Coordinates of C-alpha atoms and ligand atoms in Angstrom, one line a residue:
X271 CA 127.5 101.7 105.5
X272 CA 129.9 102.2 103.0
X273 CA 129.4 104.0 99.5
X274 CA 130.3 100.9 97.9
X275 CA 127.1 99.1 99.1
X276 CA 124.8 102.1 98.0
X277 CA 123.7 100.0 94.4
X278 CA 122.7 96.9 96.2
X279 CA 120.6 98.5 99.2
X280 CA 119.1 100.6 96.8
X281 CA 117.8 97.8 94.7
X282 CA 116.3 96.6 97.9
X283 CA 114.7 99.2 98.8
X284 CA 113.2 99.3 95.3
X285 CA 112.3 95.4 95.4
X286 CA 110.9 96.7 98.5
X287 CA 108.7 99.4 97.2
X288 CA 107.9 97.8 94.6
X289 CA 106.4 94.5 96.7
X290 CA 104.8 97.4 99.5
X291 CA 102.7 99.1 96.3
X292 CA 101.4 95.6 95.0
X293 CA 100.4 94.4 98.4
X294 CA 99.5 98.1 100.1
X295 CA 95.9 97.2 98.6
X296 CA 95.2 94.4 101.2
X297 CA 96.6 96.6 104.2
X298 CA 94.3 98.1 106.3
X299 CA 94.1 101.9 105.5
X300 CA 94.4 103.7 108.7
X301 CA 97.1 102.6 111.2
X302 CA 95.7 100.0 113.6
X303 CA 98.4 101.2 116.0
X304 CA 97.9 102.5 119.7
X305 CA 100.0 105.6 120.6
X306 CA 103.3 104.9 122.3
X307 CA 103.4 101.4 120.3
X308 CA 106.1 102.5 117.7
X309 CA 108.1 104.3 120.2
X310 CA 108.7 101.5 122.6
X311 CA 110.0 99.6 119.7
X312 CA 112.9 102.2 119.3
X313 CA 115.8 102.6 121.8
X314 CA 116.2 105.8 123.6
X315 CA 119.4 106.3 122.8
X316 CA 121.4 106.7 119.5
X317 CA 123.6 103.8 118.9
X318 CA 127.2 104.5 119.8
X319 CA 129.0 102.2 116.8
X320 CA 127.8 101.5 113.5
X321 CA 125.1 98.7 113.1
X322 CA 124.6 96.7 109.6
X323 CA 122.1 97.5 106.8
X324 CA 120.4 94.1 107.7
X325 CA 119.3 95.1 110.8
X326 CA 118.4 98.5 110.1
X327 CA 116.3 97.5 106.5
X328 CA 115.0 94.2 109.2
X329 CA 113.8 96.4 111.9
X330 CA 112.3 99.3 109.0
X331 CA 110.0 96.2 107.6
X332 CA 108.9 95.2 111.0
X333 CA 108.6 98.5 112.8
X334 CA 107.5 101.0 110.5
X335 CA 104.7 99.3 107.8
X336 CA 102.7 98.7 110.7
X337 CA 102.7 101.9 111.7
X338 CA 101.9 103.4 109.2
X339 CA 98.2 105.3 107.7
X340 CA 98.5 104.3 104.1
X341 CA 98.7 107.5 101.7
X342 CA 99.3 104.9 98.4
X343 CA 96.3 102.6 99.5
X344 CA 93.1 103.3 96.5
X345 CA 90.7 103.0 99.2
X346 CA 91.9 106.4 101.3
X347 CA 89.1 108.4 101.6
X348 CA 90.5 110.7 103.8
X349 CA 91.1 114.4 103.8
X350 CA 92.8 115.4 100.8
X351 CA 94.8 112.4 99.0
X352 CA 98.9 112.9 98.8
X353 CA 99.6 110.7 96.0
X354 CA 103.2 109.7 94.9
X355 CA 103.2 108.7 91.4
X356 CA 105.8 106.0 90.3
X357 CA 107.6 108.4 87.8
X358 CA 107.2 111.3 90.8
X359 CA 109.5 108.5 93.7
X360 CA 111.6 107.6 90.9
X361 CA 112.6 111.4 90.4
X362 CA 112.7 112.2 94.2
X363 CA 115.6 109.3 94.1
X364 CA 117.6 110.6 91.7
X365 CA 117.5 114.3 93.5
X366 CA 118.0 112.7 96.6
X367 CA 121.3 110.9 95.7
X368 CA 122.7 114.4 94.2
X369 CA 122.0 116.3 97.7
X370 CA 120.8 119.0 95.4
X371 CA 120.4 122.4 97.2
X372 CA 118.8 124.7 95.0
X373 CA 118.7 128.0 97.3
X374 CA 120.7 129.9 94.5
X375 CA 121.1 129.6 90.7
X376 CA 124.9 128.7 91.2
X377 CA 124.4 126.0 93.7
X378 CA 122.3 124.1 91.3
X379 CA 121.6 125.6 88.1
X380 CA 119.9 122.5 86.2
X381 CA 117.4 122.8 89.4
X382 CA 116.7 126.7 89.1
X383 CA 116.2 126.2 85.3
X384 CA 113.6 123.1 85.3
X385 CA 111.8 124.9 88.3
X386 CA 111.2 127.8 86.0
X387 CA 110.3 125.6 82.9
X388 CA 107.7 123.3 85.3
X389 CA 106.3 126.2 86.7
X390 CA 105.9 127.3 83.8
X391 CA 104.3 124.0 82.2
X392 CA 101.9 124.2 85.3
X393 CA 100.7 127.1 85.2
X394 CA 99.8 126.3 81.1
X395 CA 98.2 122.7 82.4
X396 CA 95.8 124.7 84.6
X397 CA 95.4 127.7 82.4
X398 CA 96.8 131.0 83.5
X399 CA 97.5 133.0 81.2
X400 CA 101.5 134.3 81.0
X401 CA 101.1 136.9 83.1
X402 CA 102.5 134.3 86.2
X403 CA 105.6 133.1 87.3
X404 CA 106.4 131.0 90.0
X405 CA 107.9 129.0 92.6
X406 CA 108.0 125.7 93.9
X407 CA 107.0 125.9 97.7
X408 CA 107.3 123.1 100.5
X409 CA 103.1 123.6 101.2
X410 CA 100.8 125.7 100.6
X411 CA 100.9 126.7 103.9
X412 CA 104.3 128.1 103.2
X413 CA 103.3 129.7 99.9
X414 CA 100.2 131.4 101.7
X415 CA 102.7 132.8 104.4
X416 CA 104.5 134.1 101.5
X417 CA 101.5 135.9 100.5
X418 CA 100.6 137.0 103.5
X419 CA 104.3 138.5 104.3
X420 CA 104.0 140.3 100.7
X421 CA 100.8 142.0 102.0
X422 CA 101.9 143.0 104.7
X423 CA 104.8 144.1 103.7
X424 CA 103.4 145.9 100.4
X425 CA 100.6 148.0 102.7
X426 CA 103.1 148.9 105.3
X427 CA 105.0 150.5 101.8
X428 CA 107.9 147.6 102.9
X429 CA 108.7 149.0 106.6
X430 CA 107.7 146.0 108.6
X431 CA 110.7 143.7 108.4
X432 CA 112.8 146.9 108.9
X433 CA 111.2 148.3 111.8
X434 CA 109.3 145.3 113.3
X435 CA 105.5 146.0 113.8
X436 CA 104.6 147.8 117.0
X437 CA 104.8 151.1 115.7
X438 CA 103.1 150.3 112.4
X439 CA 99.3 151.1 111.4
X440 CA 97.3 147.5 112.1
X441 CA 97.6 145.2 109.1
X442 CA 94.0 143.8 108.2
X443 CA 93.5 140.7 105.9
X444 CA 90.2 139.5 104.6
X445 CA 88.9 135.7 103.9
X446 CA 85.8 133.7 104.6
X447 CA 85.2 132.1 107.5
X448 CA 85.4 128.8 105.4
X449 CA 89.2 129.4 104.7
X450 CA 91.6 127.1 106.2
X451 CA 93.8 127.2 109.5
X452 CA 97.0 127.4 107.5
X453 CA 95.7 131.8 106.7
X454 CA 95.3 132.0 110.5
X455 CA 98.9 130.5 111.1
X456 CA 100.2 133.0 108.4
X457 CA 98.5 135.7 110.3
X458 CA 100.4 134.6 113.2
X459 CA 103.6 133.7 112.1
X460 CA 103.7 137.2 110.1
X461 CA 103.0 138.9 113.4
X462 CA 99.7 139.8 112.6
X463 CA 97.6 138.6 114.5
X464 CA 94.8 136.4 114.8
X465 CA 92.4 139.2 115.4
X466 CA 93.0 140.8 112.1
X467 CA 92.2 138.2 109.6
X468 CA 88.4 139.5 109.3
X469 CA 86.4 136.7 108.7
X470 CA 84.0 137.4 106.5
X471 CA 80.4 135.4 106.3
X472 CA 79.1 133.3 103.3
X473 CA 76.4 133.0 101.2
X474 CA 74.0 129.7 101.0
X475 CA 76.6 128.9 98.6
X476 CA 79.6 128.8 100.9
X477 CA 80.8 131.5 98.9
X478 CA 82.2 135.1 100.8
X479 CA 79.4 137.4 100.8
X480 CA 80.6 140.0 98.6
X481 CA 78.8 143.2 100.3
X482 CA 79.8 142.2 104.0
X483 CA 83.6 141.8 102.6
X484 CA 83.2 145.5 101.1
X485 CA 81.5 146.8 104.4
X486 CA 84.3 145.2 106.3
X487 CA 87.2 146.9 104.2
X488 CA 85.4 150.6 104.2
X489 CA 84.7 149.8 108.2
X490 CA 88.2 149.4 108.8
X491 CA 89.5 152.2 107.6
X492 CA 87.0 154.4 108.9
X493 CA 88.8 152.8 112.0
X494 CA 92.2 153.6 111.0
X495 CA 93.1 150.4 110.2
X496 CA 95.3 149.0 106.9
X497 CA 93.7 147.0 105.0
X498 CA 96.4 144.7 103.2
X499 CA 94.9 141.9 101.1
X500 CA 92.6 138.9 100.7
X501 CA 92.4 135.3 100.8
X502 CA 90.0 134.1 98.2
X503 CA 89.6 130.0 98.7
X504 CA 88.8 127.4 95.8
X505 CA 87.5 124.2 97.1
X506 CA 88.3 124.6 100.4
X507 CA 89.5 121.5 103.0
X508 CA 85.7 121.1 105.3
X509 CA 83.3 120.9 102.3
X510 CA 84.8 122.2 98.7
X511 CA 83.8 125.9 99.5
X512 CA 84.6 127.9 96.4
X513 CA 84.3 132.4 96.5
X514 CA 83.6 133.8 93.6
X515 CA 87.1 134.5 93.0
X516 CA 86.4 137.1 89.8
X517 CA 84.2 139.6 92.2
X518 CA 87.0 139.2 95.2
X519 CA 89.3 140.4 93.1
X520 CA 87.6 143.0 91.4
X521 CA 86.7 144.2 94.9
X522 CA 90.0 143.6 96.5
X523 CA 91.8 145.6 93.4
X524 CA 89.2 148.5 93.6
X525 CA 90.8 149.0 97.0
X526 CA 94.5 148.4 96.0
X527 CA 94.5 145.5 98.1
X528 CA 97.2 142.1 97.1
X529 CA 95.0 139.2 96.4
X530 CA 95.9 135.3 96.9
X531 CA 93.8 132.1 95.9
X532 CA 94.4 129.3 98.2
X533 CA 93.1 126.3 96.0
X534 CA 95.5 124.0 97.6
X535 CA 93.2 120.4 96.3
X536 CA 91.2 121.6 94.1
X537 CA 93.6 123.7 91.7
X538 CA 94.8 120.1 90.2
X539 CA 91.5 119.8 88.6
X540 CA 92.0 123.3 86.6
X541 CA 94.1 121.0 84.3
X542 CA 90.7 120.0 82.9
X543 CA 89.4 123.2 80.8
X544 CA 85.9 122.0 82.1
X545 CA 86.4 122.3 85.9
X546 CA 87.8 125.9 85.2
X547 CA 84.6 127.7 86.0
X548 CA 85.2 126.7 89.8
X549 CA 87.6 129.7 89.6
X550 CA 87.0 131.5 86.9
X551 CA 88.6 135.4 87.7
X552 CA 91.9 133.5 89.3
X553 CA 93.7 135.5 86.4
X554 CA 93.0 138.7 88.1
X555 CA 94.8 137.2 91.3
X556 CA 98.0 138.2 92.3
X557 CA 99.0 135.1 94.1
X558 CA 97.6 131.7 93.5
X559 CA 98.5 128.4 95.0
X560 CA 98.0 125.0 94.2
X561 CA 99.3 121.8 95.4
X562 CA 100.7 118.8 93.0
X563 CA 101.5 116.6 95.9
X564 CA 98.0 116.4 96.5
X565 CA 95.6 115.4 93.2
X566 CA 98.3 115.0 90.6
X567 CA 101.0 112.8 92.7
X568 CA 104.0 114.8 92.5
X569 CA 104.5 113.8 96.2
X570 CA 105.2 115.7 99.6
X571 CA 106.2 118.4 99.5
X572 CA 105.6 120.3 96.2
X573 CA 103.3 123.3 96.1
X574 CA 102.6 125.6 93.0
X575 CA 102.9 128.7 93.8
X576 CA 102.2 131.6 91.0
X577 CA 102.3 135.4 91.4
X578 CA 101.7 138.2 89.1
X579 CA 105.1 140.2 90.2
X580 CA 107.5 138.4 91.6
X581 CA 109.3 141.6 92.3
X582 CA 106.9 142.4 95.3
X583 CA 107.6 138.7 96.6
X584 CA 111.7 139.2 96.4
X585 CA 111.5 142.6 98.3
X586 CA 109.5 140.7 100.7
X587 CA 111.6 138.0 101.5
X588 CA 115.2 139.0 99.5
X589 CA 118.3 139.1 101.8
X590 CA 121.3 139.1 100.5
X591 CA 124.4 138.6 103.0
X592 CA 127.9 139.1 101.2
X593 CA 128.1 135.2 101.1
X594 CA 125.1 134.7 99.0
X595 CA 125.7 137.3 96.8
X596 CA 126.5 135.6 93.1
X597 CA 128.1 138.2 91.8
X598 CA 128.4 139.0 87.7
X599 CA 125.4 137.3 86.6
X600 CA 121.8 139.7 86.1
X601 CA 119.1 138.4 85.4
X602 CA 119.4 135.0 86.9
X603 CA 116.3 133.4 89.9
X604 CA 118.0 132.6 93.5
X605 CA 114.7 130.8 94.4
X606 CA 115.7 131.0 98.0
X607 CA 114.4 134.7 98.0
X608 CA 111.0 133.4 96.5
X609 CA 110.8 131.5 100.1
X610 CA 110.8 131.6 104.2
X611 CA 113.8 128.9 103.4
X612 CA 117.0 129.2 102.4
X613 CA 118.0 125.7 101.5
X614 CA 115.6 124.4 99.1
X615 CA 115.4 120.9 97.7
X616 CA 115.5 120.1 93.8
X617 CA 111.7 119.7 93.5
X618 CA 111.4 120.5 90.0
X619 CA 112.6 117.0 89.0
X620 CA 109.4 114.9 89.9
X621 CA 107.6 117.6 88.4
X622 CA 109.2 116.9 85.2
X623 CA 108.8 113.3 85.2
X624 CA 105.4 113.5 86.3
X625 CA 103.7 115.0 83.3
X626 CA 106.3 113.5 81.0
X627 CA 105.3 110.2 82.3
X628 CA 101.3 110.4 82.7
X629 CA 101.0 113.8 80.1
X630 CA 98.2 115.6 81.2
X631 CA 95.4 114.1 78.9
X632 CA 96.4 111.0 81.6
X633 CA 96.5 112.7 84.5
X634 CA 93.0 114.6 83.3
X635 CA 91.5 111.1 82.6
X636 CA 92.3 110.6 86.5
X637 CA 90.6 113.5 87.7
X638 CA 87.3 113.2 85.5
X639 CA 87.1 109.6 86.6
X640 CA 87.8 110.3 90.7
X641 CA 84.9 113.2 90.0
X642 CA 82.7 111.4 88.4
X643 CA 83.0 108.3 90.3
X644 CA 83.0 110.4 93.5
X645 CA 79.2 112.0 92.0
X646 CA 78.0 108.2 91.6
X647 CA 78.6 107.2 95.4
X648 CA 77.0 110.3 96.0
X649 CA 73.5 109.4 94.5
X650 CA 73.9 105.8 95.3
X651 CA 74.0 107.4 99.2
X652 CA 71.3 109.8 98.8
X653 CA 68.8 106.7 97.3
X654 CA 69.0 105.1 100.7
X655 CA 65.7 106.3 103.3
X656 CA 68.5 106.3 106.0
X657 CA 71.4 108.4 104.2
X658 CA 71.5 112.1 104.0
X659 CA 74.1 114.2 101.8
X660 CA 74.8 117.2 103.4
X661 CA 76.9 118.9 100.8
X662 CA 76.7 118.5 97.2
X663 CA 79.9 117.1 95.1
X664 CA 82.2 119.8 94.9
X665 CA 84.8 118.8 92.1
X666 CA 85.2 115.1 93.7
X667 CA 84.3 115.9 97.5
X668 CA 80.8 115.4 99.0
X669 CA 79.8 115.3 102.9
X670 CA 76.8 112.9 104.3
X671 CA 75.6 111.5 107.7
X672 CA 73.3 108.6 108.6
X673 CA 70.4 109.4 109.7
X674 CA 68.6 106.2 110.4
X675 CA 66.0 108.3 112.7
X676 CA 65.4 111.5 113.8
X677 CA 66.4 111.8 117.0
X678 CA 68.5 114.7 116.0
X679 CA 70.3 115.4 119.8
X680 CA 72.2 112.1 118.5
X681 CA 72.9 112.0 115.3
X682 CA 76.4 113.9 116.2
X683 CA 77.6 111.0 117.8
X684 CA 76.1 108.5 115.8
X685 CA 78.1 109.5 112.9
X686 CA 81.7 110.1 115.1
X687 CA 80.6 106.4 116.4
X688 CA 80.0 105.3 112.3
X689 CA 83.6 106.5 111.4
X690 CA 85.6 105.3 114.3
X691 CA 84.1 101.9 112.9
X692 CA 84.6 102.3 109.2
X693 CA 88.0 103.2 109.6
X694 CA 88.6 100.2 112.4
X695 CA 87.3 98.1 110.0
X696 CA 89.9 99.1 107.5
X697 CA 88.9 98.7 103.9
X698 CA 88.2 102.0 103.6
X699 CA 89.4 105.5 105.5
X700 CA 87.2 108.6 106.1
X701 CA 87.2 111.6 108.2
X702 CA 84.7 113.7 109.9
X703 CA 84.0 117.3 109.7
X704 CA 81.3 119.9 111.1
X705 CA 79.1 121.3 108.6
X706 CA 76.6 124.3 109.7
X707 CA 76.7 122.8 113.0
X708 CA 76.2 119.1 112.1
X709 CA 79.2 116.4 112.3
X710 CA 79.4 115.1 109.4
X711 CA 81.3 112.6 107.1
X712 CA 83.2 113.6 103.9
X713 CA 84.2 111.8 101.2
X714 CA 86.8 112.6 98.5
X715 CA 88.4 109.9 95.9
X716 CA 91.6 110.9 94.8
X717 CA 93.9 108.6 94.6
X718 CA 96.6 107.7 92.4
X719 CA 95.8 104.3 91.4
X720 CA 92.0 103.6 92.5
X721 CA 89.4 102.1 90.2
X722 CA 85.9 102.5 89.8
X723 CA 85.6 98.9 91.6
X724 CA 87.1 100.9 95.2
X725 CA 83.8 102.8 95.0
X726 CA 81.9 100.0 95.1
X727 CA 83.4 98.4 98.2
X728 CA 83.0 101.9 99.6
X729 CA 79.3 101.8 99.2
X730 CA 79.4 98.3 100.8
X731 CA 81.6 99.2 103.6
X732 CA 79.6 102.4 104.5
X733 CA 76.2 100.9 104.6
X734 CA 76.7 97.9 106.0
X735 CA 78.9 98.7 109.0
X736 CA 76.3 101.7 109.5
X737 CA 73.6 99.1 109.7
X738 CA 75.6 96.6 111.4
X739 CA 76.2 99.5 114.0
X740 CA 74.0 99.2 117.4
X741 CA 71.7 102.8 116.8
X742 CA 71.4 103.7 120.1
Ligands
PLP905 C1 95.7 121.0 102.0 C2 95.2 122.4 102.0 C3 96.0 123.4 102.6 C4 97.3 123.1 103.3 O1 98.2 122.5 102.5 P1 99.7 122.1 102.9 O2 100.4 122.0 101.7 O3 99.6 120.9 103.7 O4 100.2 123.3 103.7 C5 95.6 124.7 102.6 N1 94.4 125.0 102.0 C6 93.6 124.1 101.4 C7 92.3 124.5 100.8 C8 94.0 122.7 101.4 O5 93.2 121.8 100.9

């Protein structure tokens, strides 16, 4: 394909956009696919000569569509929603056709800059107060690994990526055992260990029992151990569980341990003043991420992430090889030592369209109705004799089962057997989770463009493939 011909295949991919985001309503959410079926369709080897745009955009529109679970579709129900706002794809276009790398300020300093500014107008949308800076991560995974690194590294007094570990005192981090797999990876990936991520019990509330995470620091160095940090979790992935992220702290700081906040879905909401309480004490924090791809549809990837003293972070993760030193100019960011990464991509931009485009009383209009609609399905559920909530709505995620008897030995199945069928039928998508030993269904509404009108059919999908369902 030649340079010349970029303008009119870009127009078609817009028309084609376009077209797949008025018609992605009528799709069925979840791939209907069986695996292998999208391979076979490919040929297992790369073509040796160049082949025409037509048959390449030909074979995307028949191949891929079909294959694919449907992230833009209102009725996804599923996990945590990824949305990609118009203005957000728009944005990712434009970066895309500069090939911005924004590792350092010189290789793309209208990139460094905005990042700064739209971390900056994040952190004032969810209301931190100007004692945070930031980054733009890939994931929050990535940003917690950061965190975790910084720990590490900040306890060992910033000898581990010198030395390597093995002759180090034992690194212990603290979170609840309702914190998710992404601080166990970290653990891992930072060569600490799965075994020392103490996982510490919760309350009736879901919440990390304060005393037991005390006892568990004081214990461990008793032991001889180091303890490094904590994980605090707002509105965790299973169920919404939220610590009391104030007390963590305070404890945490007591000790002179780093402190992160992994609200990853939930920390979108924070840019309405009256969801705040869910983390009230998250300015105490020294690390705090959130995710815009999620809730607020910056799209994949771009994570918020904010710490207190960026200085710890950059003599974490700073190297600086004679080739990447930008010599003459103080006081300028090279994000790339704010990340694992070096290369970096020019994230900033759909940031910046984003909440010029929607302003956040828009996007907060979003989020209060996906809550509130979210509470409605919820007592709609719990007024039918053969519907249970199991969790209460945390923010806009609840968890239920059927329960259509009491035979309790097989309810477990019952409800795997009542999503497999929901999500075959394909108006709606749901997943599964298990909740104090229970299988059971959440629900979260999220997306972009959904109307009170998806919860409906919801209510109508759910209870009448339930009841349509054999109940053996
Ligand atoms: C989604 C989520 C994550 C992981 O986010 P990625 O950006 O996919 O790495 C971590 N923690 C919580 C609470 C989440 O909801």
């Amino acid at each position: 394909m030649e340079k010349s011909e970029y303008g009119r295949w870009s127009h078609a991919a817009s028309d084609w956009s376009a077209q797949y985001l008025d018609n992605v309503e009528a799709l069925p959410v979840r791939a209907q696919t069986t695996p292998g079926e999208i391979a076979n369709q490919i040929p297992e080897s790369p073509p040796e000569s160049s082949e025409s745009m037509d048959a390449i955009m030909d074979d995307f529109q028949r191949i891929v569509p079909p294959g694919m679970t449907h992230w833009q579709h209102p009725r996804f129900f599923a996990y945590f929603q990824s949305n990609a706002a118009p203005a957000a794809m728009i944005a990712e276009q434009l970066a895309g056709s500069m090939a911005a790398q924004c590792m350092l300020w010189q290789t793309s300093p209208a990139a460094t800059e905005i990042e700064v500014r739209m971390v900056d107008w994040l952190r004032q949308a969810v209301g931190l107060n100007d004692t945070f800076q930031g980054v733009l991560q890939d994931t929050a995974s990535s940003a917690t690994l950061c965190a975790i690194l910084t720990m590490r590294e900040k306890a060992l007094d910033w000898q581990g990526n010198q030395k390597g570990l093995s002759q180090l005192p034992t690194v212990r981090v603290y979170a609840s055992t309702r914190t998710h797999s992404s601080i166990d990876k970290a653990m891992w990936v930072a060569g600490l260990g799965q075994d020392n991520l103490v996982k510490i019990e919760t309350d009736s509330d879901y919440s990390m029992n304060l005393d037991a995470l005390a006892n568990a620091i004081q214990t461990d160095r008793q032991n001889g151990l180091l303890p490094a940090g904590v994980v605090a979790c707002v509105g965790g992935t299973s169920m919404g569980a939220t610590d009391n992220v104030r007390r963590v702290c305070e404890i945490a700081q007591a000790e002179g341990l780093y402190t992160h906040v992994d609200a990853a879905w939930a920390g979108s909401a924070m840019i309405c003043p009256e969801f705040r309480d869910l983390w009230d004490g998250a300015d105490l924090a020294d690390s705090i991420v959130l995710n815009p791809h999620k809730w607020l549809g910056a799209s994949m990837e771009c994570s918020a992430h904010f710490v207190k003293d960026p200085e710890t972070l950059v003599k974490t993760l700073a190297i600086q090889p004679e080739y990447l030193k930008t010599y003459g100019r103080d006081g300028i960011i090279n994000f790339s030592e704010w990340s694992v990464q070096l290369g970096r991509r020019f994230r900033a931009l759909k940031v910046w369209f984003l909440l010029r485009a929607y302003g956040l009383d828009g996007l907060r209009t979003m989020i209060r109705n996906h809550v509130s609609w979210s509470e409605a399905l919820c007592e709609r559920l719990a007024a039918e004799n053969d519907f249970q909530i199991t969790t209460q709505p945390i923010l806009s995620l609840f968890t239920f089962r059927y329960q259509p008897h009491q035979n309790l030995d097989e309810l477990d199945a019952l409800n795997k057997k009542l999503v497999d069928a929901i999500n075959d039928d394909g108006r709606i998508y749901l997943t599964q989770t298990m909740h104090d030993g229970m299988l059971v269904i959440r629900f979260v509404c999220g997306q972009f463009d959904m109307t009170r009108n998806d919860i409906d059919i919801a209510y109508d999908v759910i209870t009448g493939v339930a009841r349509s369902m054999d109940s053996a």
